[in-house]
Tab-separated table of C-alpha atoms in Angstrom:
chain	number	residue	atom	x	y	z
X	1	MET	CA	-49.595	105.615	17.941
X	2	PRO	CA	-50.111	108.204	20.666
X	3	HIS	CA	-53.184	107.818	22.778
X	4	ASP	CA	-56.014	110.050	22.415
X	5	ASP	CA	-56.685	112.897	24.963
X	6	PRO	CA	-58.172	110.813	27.838
X	7	ASP	CA	-60.618	113.629	28.726
X	8	HIS	CA	-62.597	112.963	25.770
X	9	PRO	CA	-65.131	110.187	25.434
X	10	HIS	CA	-63.827	109.262	22.038
X	11	ALA	CA	-60.738	107.714	23.714
X	12	LEU	CA	-62.701	104.955	24.829
X	13	LEU	CA	-63.150	103.702	21.226
X	14	PRO	CA	-60.584	101.717	19.376
X	15	PRO	CA	-57.825	104.261	18.152
X	16	GLU	CA	-57.474	102.821	14.470
X	17	PRO	CA	-59.832	104.744	12.296
X	18	ALA	CA	-61.652	101.770	10.605
X	19	LEU	CA	-62.054	99.954	13.977
X	20	ARG	CA	-63.281	103.129	15.585
X	21	VAL	CA	-65.888	103.878	12.964
X	22	LYS	CA	-67.042	100.278	13.085
X	23	ALA	CA	-67.208	100.327	16.870
X	24	LEU	CA	-69.398	103.388	16.872
X	25	GLU	CA	-71.624	102.036	14.007
X	26	THR	CA	-71.984	98.770	16.097
X	27	ILE	CA	-73.065	100.699	19.403
X	28	LEU	CA	-75.472	103.031	17.484
X	29	THR	CA	-77.190	99.996	15.594
X	30	ARG	CA	-77.529	97.884	18.549
X	31	LYS	CA	-79.343	100.697	20.371
X	32	GLY	CA	-81.578	101.164	17.254
X	33	LEU	CA	-80.261	104.725	16.525
X	34	ILE	CA	-78.997	104.155	13.071
X	35	ASP	CA	-80.074	101.995	10.232
X	36	PRO	CA	-77.130	100.505	8.209
X	37	ALA	CA	-79.284	100.639	4.896
X	38	ALA	CA	-79.701	104.312	5.461
X	39	LEU	CA	-75.969	104.758	5.810
X	40	ASP	CA	-75.547	102.771	2.455
X	41	GLU	CA	-78.059	105.349	0.820
X	42	ILE	CA	-76.024	108.307	1.980
X	43	THR	CA	-72.965	106.760	0.818
X	44	ASP	CA	-74.432	106.168	-2.546
X	45	THR	CA	-75.904	109.648	-2.800
X	46	TYR	CA	-72.489	111.280	-2.352
X	47	GLN	CA	-70.458	108.862	-4.323
X	48	ASN	CA	-72.819	108.375	-7.290
X	49	ARG	CA	-75.457	111.119	-7.605
X	50	ILE	CA	-74.494	114.484	-6.146
X	51	GLY	CA	-71.229	116.014	-7.417
X	52	PRO	CA	-69.570	118.813	-9.475
X	53	GLN	CA	-71.889	117.965	-12.477
X	54	ASN	CA	-74.517	119.836	-10.662
X	55	GLY	CA	-72.434	122.828	-10.470
X	56	ALA	CA	-71.215	122.733	-13.930
X	57	ASP	CA	-75.054	122.552	-15.073
X	58	VAL	CA	-75.515	125.840	-13.415
X	59	VAL	CA	-72.320	127.462	-14.858
X	60	ALA	CA	-73.191	126.352	-18.152
X	61	ARG	CA	-76.566	127.689	-18.194
X	62	ALA	CA	-75.234	130.993	-16.939
X	63	TRP	CA	-72.927	131.080	-19.911
X	64	SER	CA	-75.660	130.174	-22.479
X	65	ASP	CA	-78.384	132.393	-21.284
X	66	PRO	CA	-77.944	136.067	-20.021
X	67	GLY	CA	-81.336	136.105	-18.285
X	68	PHE	CA	-80.401	132.843	-16.359
X	69	ARG	CA	-76.996	134.599	-15.373
X	70	THR	CA	-78.536	137.725	-14.096
X	71	ALA	CA	-81.112	135.769	-11.973
X	72	LEU	CA	-78.293	133.644	-10.628
X	73	LEU	CA	-76.023	136.424	-9.364
X	74	ARG	CA	-79.052	138.177	-7.889
X	75	ASP	CA	-80.571	135.307	-6.106
X	76	ALA	CA	-78.933	132.037	-6.566
X	77	ASP	CA	-81.208	130.161	-3.910
X	78	ALA	CA	-84.154	130.610	-6.089
X	79	VAL	CA	-82.323	129.436	-9.170
X	80	VAL	CA	-80.676	126.385	-7.918
X	81	THR	CA	-84.012	125.390	-6.092
X	82	ASP	CA	-85.807	125.391	-9.324
X	83	LEU	CA	-82.940	123.077	-10.797
X	84	GLY	CA	-83.311	120.785	-7.764
X	85	TYR	CA	-79.980	121.686	-6.389
X	86	TYR	CA	-81.180	122.917	-3.022
X	87	GLY	CA	-80.112	120.842	0.042
X	88	ARG	CA	-77.783	120.151	3.068
X	89	GLN	CA	-74.831	122.488	3.013
X	90	GLY	CA	-76.343	124.526	0.104
X	91	GLU	CA	-79.116	126.329	1.965
X	92	HIS	CA	-77.788	129.844	1.210
X	93	ILE	CA	-76.012	130.111	-2.044
X	94	VAL	CA	-74.085	133.037	-3.431
X	95	VAL	CA	-72.646	132.921	-6.940
X	96	VAL	CA	-69.559	135.265	-7.459
X	97	GLU	CA	-68.428	136.006	-11.123
X	98	ASN	CA	-64.977	136.071	-12.216
X	99	THR	CA	-64.020	138.999	-14.532
X	100	PRO	CA	-60.709	140.120	-16.162
X	101	ASP	CA	-60.460	142.302	-13.154
X	102	ILE	CA	-61.247	139.971	-10.358
X	103	HIS	CA	-60.656	136.263	-9.712
X	104	ASN	CA	-62.665	134.745	-7.005
X	105	MET	CA	-61.445	131.767	-4.746
X	106	VAL	CA	-63.299	130.063	-2.095
X	107	VAL	CA	-62.062	128.521	1.282
X	108	CYS	CA	-63.290	127.658	4.764
X	109	THR	CA	-60.236	128.468	7.030
X	110	LEU	CA	-62.249	127.419	10.245
X	111	CYS	CA	-63.470	124.045	9.151
X	112	SER	CA	-64.168	123.056	5.557
X	113	CYS	CA	-67.563	124.483	4.559
X	114	TYR	CA	-68.405	123.695	0.913
X	115	PRO	CA	-71.559	123.808	-1.212
X	116	TRP	CA	-72.332	120.131	-1.232
X	117	PRO	CA	-75.442	119.908	-3.310
X	118	LEU	CA	-73.637	121.860	-6.135
X	119	LEU	CA	-70.164	120.153	-5.929
X	120	GLY	CA	-70.569	117.124	-3.984
X	121	ILE	CA	-68.116	116.015	-1.059
X	122	PRO	CA	-65.059	118.181	-0.979
X	123	PRO	CA	-61.599	116.942	-2.164
X	124	ALA	CA	-58.923	116.070	0.234
X	125	TRP	CA	-57.010	119.180	-0.685
X	126	TYR	CA	-59.880	121.571	0.150
X	127	LYS	CA	-60.039	120.062	3.648
X	128	SER	CA	-56.224	120.210	4.113
X	129	ASP	CA	-54.482	122.348	6.549
X	130	ALA	CA	-52.271	123.576	3.813
X	131	TYR	CA	-55.318	124.989	1.865
X	132	ARG	CA	-57.173	126.338	4.838
X	133	ALA	CA	-53.984	128.081	6.145
X	134	ARG	CA	-52.468	129.501	2.846
X	135	ALA	CA	-55.560	130.407	0.650
X	136	VAL	CA	-56.364	133.659	2.585
X	137	ARG	CA	-52.692	134.799	2.697
X	138	GLU	CA	-51.059	133.708	-0.434
X	139	PRO	CA	-53.737	132.839	-2.864
X	140	ARG	CA	-51.452	133.254	-5.812
X	141	LYS	CA	-49.033	130.793	-4.474
X	142	VAL	CA	-51.862	128.304	-3.946
X	143	LEU	CA	-53.010	128.837	-7.414
X	144	ALA	CA	-49.502	128.008	-8.565
X	145	ASP	CA	-49.761	124.768	-6.940
X	146	PHE	CA	-52.690	124.142	-9.226
X	147	GLY	CA	-50.718	125.340	-12.311
X	148	VAL	CA	-52.804	128.532	-12.541
X	149	THR	CA	-51.185	131.873	-13.148
X	150	LEU	CA	-53.279	135.046	-13.430
X	151	PRO	CA	-52.608	138.184	-15.338
X	152	ALA	CA	-50.885	140.882	-13.252
X	153	ALA	CA	-53.876	143.114	-13.584
X	154	THR	CA	-56.175	140.637	-12.127
X	155	ALA	CA	-57.044	141.109	-8.321
X	156	VAL	CA	-57.674	137.982	-6.436
X	157	ARG	CA	-60.759	137.919	-4.008
X	158	VAL	CA	-60.662	135.056	-1.449
X	159	TRP	CA	-64.187	134.227	0.035
X	160	ASP	CA	-63.562	132.637	3.457
X	161	SER	CA	-66.776	130.795	4.155
X	162	THR	CA	-67.219	131.608	7.958
X	163	ALA	CA	-71.005	131.438	8.041
X	164	GLU	CA	-73.784	129.211	6.324
X	165	ILE	CA	-73.400	130.970	3.111
X	166	ARG	CA	-71.924	128.797	0.281
X	167	TYR	CA	-70.144	130.407	-2.597
X	168	LEU	CA	-69.948	129.033	-6.023
X	169	VAL	CA	-67.524	130.741	-8.465
X	170	LEU	CA	-68.852	131.459	-11.981
X	171	PRO	CA	-65.777	131.150	-14.149
X	172	MET	CA	-65.356	133.252	-17.372
X	173	ARG	CA	-66.457	131.363	-20.480
X	174	PRO	CA	-63.424	130.025	-22.138
X	175	GLU	CA	-62.557	131.389	-25.615
X	176	GLY	CA	-63.403	128.970	-28.336
X	177	SER	CA	-66.636	127.696	-26.844
X	178	GLU	CA	-68.851	129.735	-29.097
X	179	GLY	CA	-71.685	127.605	-30.483
X	180	MET	CA	-71.474	124.930	-27.764
X	181	ASP	CA	-74.750	123.891	-26.041
X	182	VAL	CA	-75.375	123.500	-22.502
X	183	ALA	CA	-74.163	119.952	-22.165
X	184	GLN	CA	-70.996	120.595	-24.159
X	185	LEU	CA	-70.254	123.740	-21.998
X	186	ALA	CA	-70.900	121.777	-18.923
X	187	ARG	CA	-68.157	119.330	-19.632
X	188	LEU	CA	-65.463	122.283	-19.638
X	189	VAL	CA	-66.423	123.245	-16.248
X	190	THR	CA	-64.332	121.563	-13.777
X	191	ARG	CA	-64.825	121.224	-10.168
X	192	ASP	CA	-61.797	123.285	-9.265
X	193	SER	CA	-62.872	126.074	-11.596
X	194	MET	CA	-66.181	126.602	-9.376
X	195	ILE	CA	-63.886	126.777	-6.188
X	196	GLY	CA	-61.581	129.165	-7.850
X	197	THR	CA	-58.375	127.068	-8.030
X	198	GLY	CA	-58.635	126.172	-11.616
X	199	LEU	CA	-59.873	127.467	-15.017
X	200	PRO	CA	-62.667	125.847	-16.965
X	201	GLY	CA	-61.484	123.464	-19.700
X	202	LEU	CA	-58.288	122.692	-17.925
X	203	ALA	CA	-57.605	120.054	-15.605
X	204	PRO	CA	-54.622	119.636	-13.139
U	1	MET	CA	-57.703	133.220	22.154
U	2	THR	CA	-59.213	130.857	19.591
U	3	ARG	CA	-58.546	127.258	19.178
U	4	VAL	CA	-56.430	124.851	17.093
U	5	HIS	CA	-58.891	124.947	14.005
U	6	ASP	CA	-58.332	128.645	13.502
U	7	MET	CA	-55.483	128.377	11.061
U	8	GLY	CA	-55.970	130.968	8.366
U	9	GLY	CA	-52.826	132.691	7.644
U	10	ARG	CA	-50.630	130.232	9.327
U	11	PHE	CA	-47.209	129.559	7.885
U	12	GLY	CA	-45.304	126.258	7.527
U	13	ASP	CA	-48.160	123.889	5.823
U	14	GLY	CA	-46.345	123.071	2.664
U	15	PRO	CA	-47.903	122.714	-0.883
U	16	VAL	CA	-51.686	121.993	-1.543
U	17	ILE	CA	-51.707	118.840	-3.683
U	18	PRO	CA	-54.355	118.906	-6.462
U	19	GLU	CA	-56.288	115.763	-7.308
U	20	PRO	CA	-58.435	114.592	-10.259
U	21	GLN	CA	-61.674	116.535	-11.090
U	22	GLY	CA	-65.095	114.965	-10.558
U	23	ILE	CA	-66.538	113.407	-7.475
U	24	PRO	CA	-63.762	112.512	-4.773
U	25	SER	CA	-63.513	108.821	-4.133
U	26	LEU	CA	-63.822	108.034	-0.307
U	27	ASN	CA	-61.315	105.257	-1.011
U	28	ASP	CA	-61.419	103.808	2.525
U	29	ASP	CA	-64.753	102.468	3.299
U	30	TRP	CA	-64.343	103.859	6.735
U	31	GLN	CA	-64.479	107.440	5.590
U	32	ALA	CA	-67.694	106.891	3.633
U	33	ARG	CA	-69.120	105.208	6.970
U	34	ALA	CA	-67.934	108.059	9.052
U	35	LEU	CA	-69.733	110.384	6.908
U	36	ALA	CA	-72.813	108.565	6.771
U	37	ILE	CA	-72.853	107.751	10.580
U	38	THR	CA	-72.365	111.353	11.465
U	39	LEU	CA	-75.253	112.540	8.929
U	40	ALA	CA	-77.562	109.748	10.272
U	41	ALA	CA	-76.851	110.460	13.975
U	42	GLY	CA	-77.192	114.281	13.424
U	43	SER	CA	-80.880	113.599	12.157
U	44	LEU	CA	-81.754	112.338	15.667
U	45	GLY	CA	-82.147	116.013	16.234
U	46	GLN	CA	-80.001	116.147	19.524
U	47	TRP	CA	-77.653	119.013	18.384
U	48	ASN	CA	-77.316	121.787	16.030
U	49	ILE	CA	-74.378	122.404	13.230
U	50	ASP	CA	-72.788	124.840	15.552
U	51	MET	CA	-72.473	122.289	18.385
U	52	SER	CA	-71.129	119.869	16.035
U	53	ARG	CA	-68.392	122.339	14.685
U	54	HIS	CA	-67.540	123.304	18.267
U	55	ALA	CA	-67.111	119.457	19.113
U	56	ARG	CA	-64.723	119.003	16.480
U	57	GLU	CA	-62.749	122.113	17.490
U	58	CYS	CA	-62.667	120.894	21.009
U	59	LEU	CA	-60.533	117.976	20.160
U	60	SER	CA	-57.281	118.457	21.633
U	61	PRO	CA	-54.781	120.424	19.613
U	62	ARG	CA	-52.666	117.115	19.170
U	63	ASP	CA	-55.582	114.965	18.123
U	64	TYR	CA	-56.886	117.758	15.752
U	65	ALA	CA	-53.528	117.997	14.102
U	66	ARG	CA	-52.904	114.216	13.637
U	67	PHE	CA	-56.451	113.296	12.790
U	68	SER	CA	-57.458	113.078	9.203
U	69	TYR	CA	-60.807	114.854	8.383
U	70	PHE	CA	-63.225	111.982	8.902
U	71	GLU	CA	-61.151	110.911	11.931
U	72	LYS	CA	-61.931	114.326	13.426
U	73	TRP	CA	-65.804	113.762	12.498
U	74	ILE	CA	-66.012	110.475	14.131
U	75	ALA	CA	-63.982	111.412	17.238
U	76	ALA	CA	-66.138	114.659	17.728
U	77	LEU	CA	-69.487	112.464	17.047
U	78	ALA	CA	-68.571	110.176	19.854
U	79	ASP	CA	-67.929	113.088	22.216
U	80	LEU	CA	-71.284	114.757	21.115
U	81	LEU	CA	-73.238	111.742	21.788
U	82	VAL	CA	-71.988	111.635	25.299
U	83	GLN	CA	-72.024	115.501	25.723
U	84	THR	CA	-75.843	115.465	24.760
U	85	GLY	CA	-76.723	112.309	26.706
U	86	VAL	CA	-77.579	110.269	23.900
U	87	LEU	CA	-74.969	107.735	24.903
U	88	THR	CA	-73.138	107.007	28.203
U	89	LEU	CA	-69.453	106.268	28.743
U	90	GLU	CA	-70.587	102.877	29.680
U	91	ASP	CA	-72.200	102.586	26.292
U	92	LEU	CA	-69.003	103.456	24.484
U	93	ARG	CA	-67.150	100.672	26.611
U	94	ASP	CA	-69.820	98.096	26.147
U	95	ALA	CA	-73.103	98.675	24.499
U	96	THR	CA	-76.100	96.527	25.127
U	97	ASP	CA	-78.700	95.410	22.601
U	98	ARG	CA	-81.498	97.546	23.690
U	99	ASP	CA	-83.694	100.051	21.844
U	100	HIS	CA	-83.014	103.730	22.799
U	101	PRO	CA	-85.721	105.985	23.666
U	102	LEU	CA	-84.678	108.101	20.563
U	103	ALA	CA	-84.864	104.950	18.364
U	104	ASP	CA	-88.152	106.104	16.714
U	105	ARG	CA	-86.322	109.092	15.257
U	106	LYS	CA	-83.765	106.679	13.498
U	107	LEU	CA	-83.043	107.759	10.116
U	108	THR	CA	-84.499	105.058	7.717
U	109	ARG	CA	-83.361	104.566	4.250
U	110	ASP	CA	-86.512	105.838	2.752
U	111	ARG	CA	-86.094	109.274	4.367
U	112	VAL	CA	-82.551	109.888	3.490
U	113	ALA	CA	-83.066	111.591	0.144
U	114	ALA	CA	-85.691	114.003	1.795
U	115	VAL	CA	-83.533	114.533	4.781
U	116	LEU	CA	-80.528	115.596	2.504
U	117	ALA	CA	-82.747	117.744	0.218
U	118	LYS	CA	-84.353	119.659	3.210
U	119	GLY	CA	-81.166	120.899	4.716
U	120	GLY	CA	-81.056	123.217	7.649
U	121	PRO	CA	-81.462	126.786	6.586
U	122	ALA	CA	-79.862	129.288	9.096
U	123	ASP	CA	-81.741	132.454	8.191
U	124	ARG	CA	-84.317	133.554	10.734
U	125	PRO	CA	-86.741	136.400	11.525
U	126	CYS	CA	-85.091	138.988	13.643
U	127	ASP	CA	-85.944	142.317	15.488
U	128	ILE	CA	-82.304	143.599	15.438
U	129	ALA	CA	-82.039	146.135	12.640
U	130	PRO	CA	-78.915	146.127	10.453
U	131	ARG	CA	-76.538	148.676	11.881
U	132	PHE	CA	-74.301	148.915	9.011
U	133	GLN	CA	-74.818	150.011	5.353
U	134	VAL	CA	-73.119	148.518	2.260
U	135	GLY	CA	-69.843	150.346	1.741
U	136	GLN	CA	-69.569	151.361	5.399
U	137	ALA	CA	-66.216	151.067	7.010
U	138	VAL	CA	-66.051	148.593	10.004
U	139	ARG	CA	-63.511	147.052	12.168
U	140	ALA	CA	-63.755	143.423	13.370
U	141	LEU	CA	-63.426	142.946	17.165
U	142	ARG	CA	-60.163	142.067	18.646
U	143	PRO	CA	-59.491	139.622	20.243
U	144	ALA	CA	-61.288	136.911	18.032
U	145	ALA	CA	-63.104	135.180	20.921
U	146	ASN	CA	-66.631	133.986	22.046
U	147	ARG	CA	-67.966	136.834	24.272
U	148	LEU	CA	-70.699	134.623	25.791
U	149	VAL	CA	-68.523	131.727	26.768
U	150	PRO	CA	-64.877	131.804	27.621
U	151	GLY	CA	-63.202	129.358	25.159
U	152	GLY	CA	-66.541	129.033	23.334
U	153	HIS	CA	-67.396	128.732	19.605
U	154	THR	CA	-66.932	131.761	17.541
U	155	ARG	CA	-66.699	132.175	13.657
U	156	LEU	CA	-64.604	135.327	13.812
U	157	PRO	CA	-61.100	134.104	12.668
U	158	ASP	CA	-57.963	135.387	14.460
U	159	TYR	CA	-56.502	136.683	11.332
U	160	ALA	CA	-59.235	139.194	10.781
U	161	ALA	CA	-59.422	140.367	14.431
U	162	GLY	CA	-58.805	143.966	14.621
U	163	ALA	CA	-58.779	144.467	10.935
U	164	CYS	CA	-60.497	147.360	9.160
U	165	GLY	CA	-62.883	146.563	6.058
U	166	HIS	CA	-65.862	147.581	4.332
U	167	ILE	CA	-69.408	146.049	4.229
U	168	HIS	CA	-69.883	144.374	1.014
U	169	ARG	CA	-73.123	142.832	1.379
U	170	LEU	CA	-76.008	142.164	3.891
U	171	HIS	CA	-76.938	138.554	3.857
U	172	GLY	CA	-80.073	139.000	6.122
U	173	ALA	CA	-80.169	137.777	9.686
U	174	HIS	CA	-78.663	134.314	10.696
U	175	VAL	CA	-78.292	132.333	13.508
U	176	LEU	CA	-75.464	133.431	15.797
U	177	PRO	CA	-73.062	130.503	16.216
U	178	ASP	CA	-71.481	131.805	19.385
U	179	SER	CA	-74.772	131.411	21.195
U	180	ASN	CA	-76.193	128.481	19.264
U	181	ALA	CA	-73.122	126.417	19.781
U	182	HIS	CA	-73.564	126.478	23.623
U	183	GLN	CA	-77.519	125.976	23.451
U	184	LEU	CA	-78.046	129.664	24.526
U	185	GLY	CA	-80.556	130.065	21.941
U	186	GLU	CA	-80.321	130.905	18.259
U	187	ALA	CA	-80.039	134.754	18.859
U	188	PRO	CA	-80.245	135.628	15.155
U	189	GLU	CA	-78.709	139.028	14.098
U	190	PRO	CA	-77.782	140.528	10.761
U	191	LEU	CA	-75.033	138.886	8.907
U	192	TYR	CA	-72.566	140.766	6.400
U	193	ALA	CA	-70.021	139.789	3.926
U	194	VAL	CA	-67.060	142.082	4.829
U	195	ARG	CA	-64.293	142.978	2.397
U	196	PHE	CA	-60.692	143.560	3.798
U	197	ALA	CA	-57.761	144.536	1.555
U	198	ALA	CA	-55.077	142.132	1.806
U	199	ASP	CA	-52.683	144.751	3.331
U	200	GLN	CA	-55.153	145.018	6.257
U	201	LEU	CA	-54.400	141.320	6.955
U	202	TRP	CA	-51.023	140.376	6.151
U	203	VAL	CA	-47.545	142.069	6.513
U	204	ALA	CA	-46.387	141.163	2.857
U	205	PRO	CA	-49.622	140.825	0.630
U	206	GLU	CA	-49.015	139.203	-2.778
U	207	HIS	CA	-50.679	141.981	-4.807
U	208	PRO	CA	-52.044	145.498	-3.952
U	209	GLY	CA	-55.447	144.630	-5.314
U	210	ASP	CA	-56.101	141.379	-3.547
U	211	GLU	CA	-58.902	141.174	-0.970
U	212	VAL	CA	-60.330	138.597	1.493
U	213	ILE	CA	-64.063	138.624	2.156
U	214	LEU	CA	-65.542	137.000	5.358
U	215	ASP	CA	-69.077	136.519	6.423
U	216	LEU	CA	-69.386	138.279	9.807
U	217	TRP	CA	-72.192	138.778	12.317
U	218	GLN	CA	-73.174	142.312	13.314
U	219	SER	CA	-71.920	141.840	16.939
U	220	TYR	CA	-68.275	140.951	15.670
U	221	LEU	CA	-68.054	144.253	14.043
U	222	VAL	CA	-67.805	147.992	15.346
U	223	PRO	CA	-68.126	151.137	13.088
U	224	LEU	CA	-65.159	153.211	12.161
C-alpha cells in the first residue's frame, strides 16, 4: 500500500481503514470529545430509521393528492417539515417533476450531496467517480447502466447539486396504479426513481 | 485551476454499477463508524460544512483517487481536527486520557436525534439585491476558481466555467462557500439555479434537448 501524503496529519494514523477509524475514535473518546453510545445511535438512525421510505411517502402522497403535489412543487420545505422529514442535509428541498417531455436526474459532481432525510445514506454508485463524472455529460448512457431507456422525445435535465439545495425527483405515476392507496403507491417508488436513475415499480 | 474532486464530465471512469433498492448497508463496521465519528465531531462546532468539504478536497490527488468515500471522510476529519486546533499532531501519535476543553460540547446519545433533525440551513438575510431575473442570459466565470483565496474552495465546477446559460430559479440568499470555507465570514449572496443547454457544455451532447442545471452564486455569474 502506498504511503499517505506526509504533509497531511492523517498520515500519522494507521493506513488500514478499519484501524484508522478505530484509532481516531479511541483518541477522541479518551479526550472526552465523542461518546461511543452516540455513535451507535447515529448508525442505528441511518441503518434502520431514515431511508428512501421517507421520500417514497412524499411521492405517493403527491400522486394521490393534487393539492399536496402543488404545494410540494411550490414549497417542498414546508411540506416535508410537516411530515417530519426535515433535517441534516435536507434543509433546502426542491422537488422536480418528471413529465413526458422532461426526465430529471440528480448528481453532485463535486462531492456527493444527497437528500439524506428523504433518501437516507447514499448508495455507493451515487458516490462513485463514474457517476459523478459521467452523469452530467452522458446521462443517457448512465441510465442505460441502470437498464433505463427514455423515449426519443424526452429531454434529460441533470441537476448538479453544487449548493445546499437538495433535489428530489417526483417520478411519473406508473400506469396500472389506479385505485392504489398511498401505502400501496409508496411501495412502487424506488430509491433510484427519486434520484432519476430508475423508474417507479422497477428495480435494477 | 480546481482540484481533484472536480470531475464532472471527465472521461474514462467506466460503468456505474447499480445496487439493490432500499437503505444501503454499510457492510463494513468501520464505514458506519467513520460516518458517525464525523457527524459527532462536527457537532463540536469547530468548523462549518464548507470547511469540511474543503478538507476532503485538499487530500492529495493520489489519496483522493485511491481512498473510498468514508476513507476520505476520516482522513479529512483528522486533518480538520488538527487544522482547527482541536487536536495536535502529538495527539494523533499518542493521545492521553485527559478531558479536552471542548468535552462539555460532546454529542451525547440523547441529543443525537435532535441534532440530526435540526440540520444547518444555509439561507441567510442579505443586503445584496438579486442582480438577475428568471430567464435572463448569464455566463459563468472562467476559470472556475476561488477569487478570495488562491487554490481555495469553490462550488463552480470546471465543466461549467465560461458557459452561457439562463437563470432558471432564484433560491434566495445563501452562505458563500468560497468565503465560509476559509473562515472569512458567511458572506451570503443570491443563489440561482442556472440552466445550461448540453451543447454549451459538451462537444458531443447526447440529445439536442438535454440540459444541466447547477446552483451558482451571484458572484459566479456575469450578465450576457
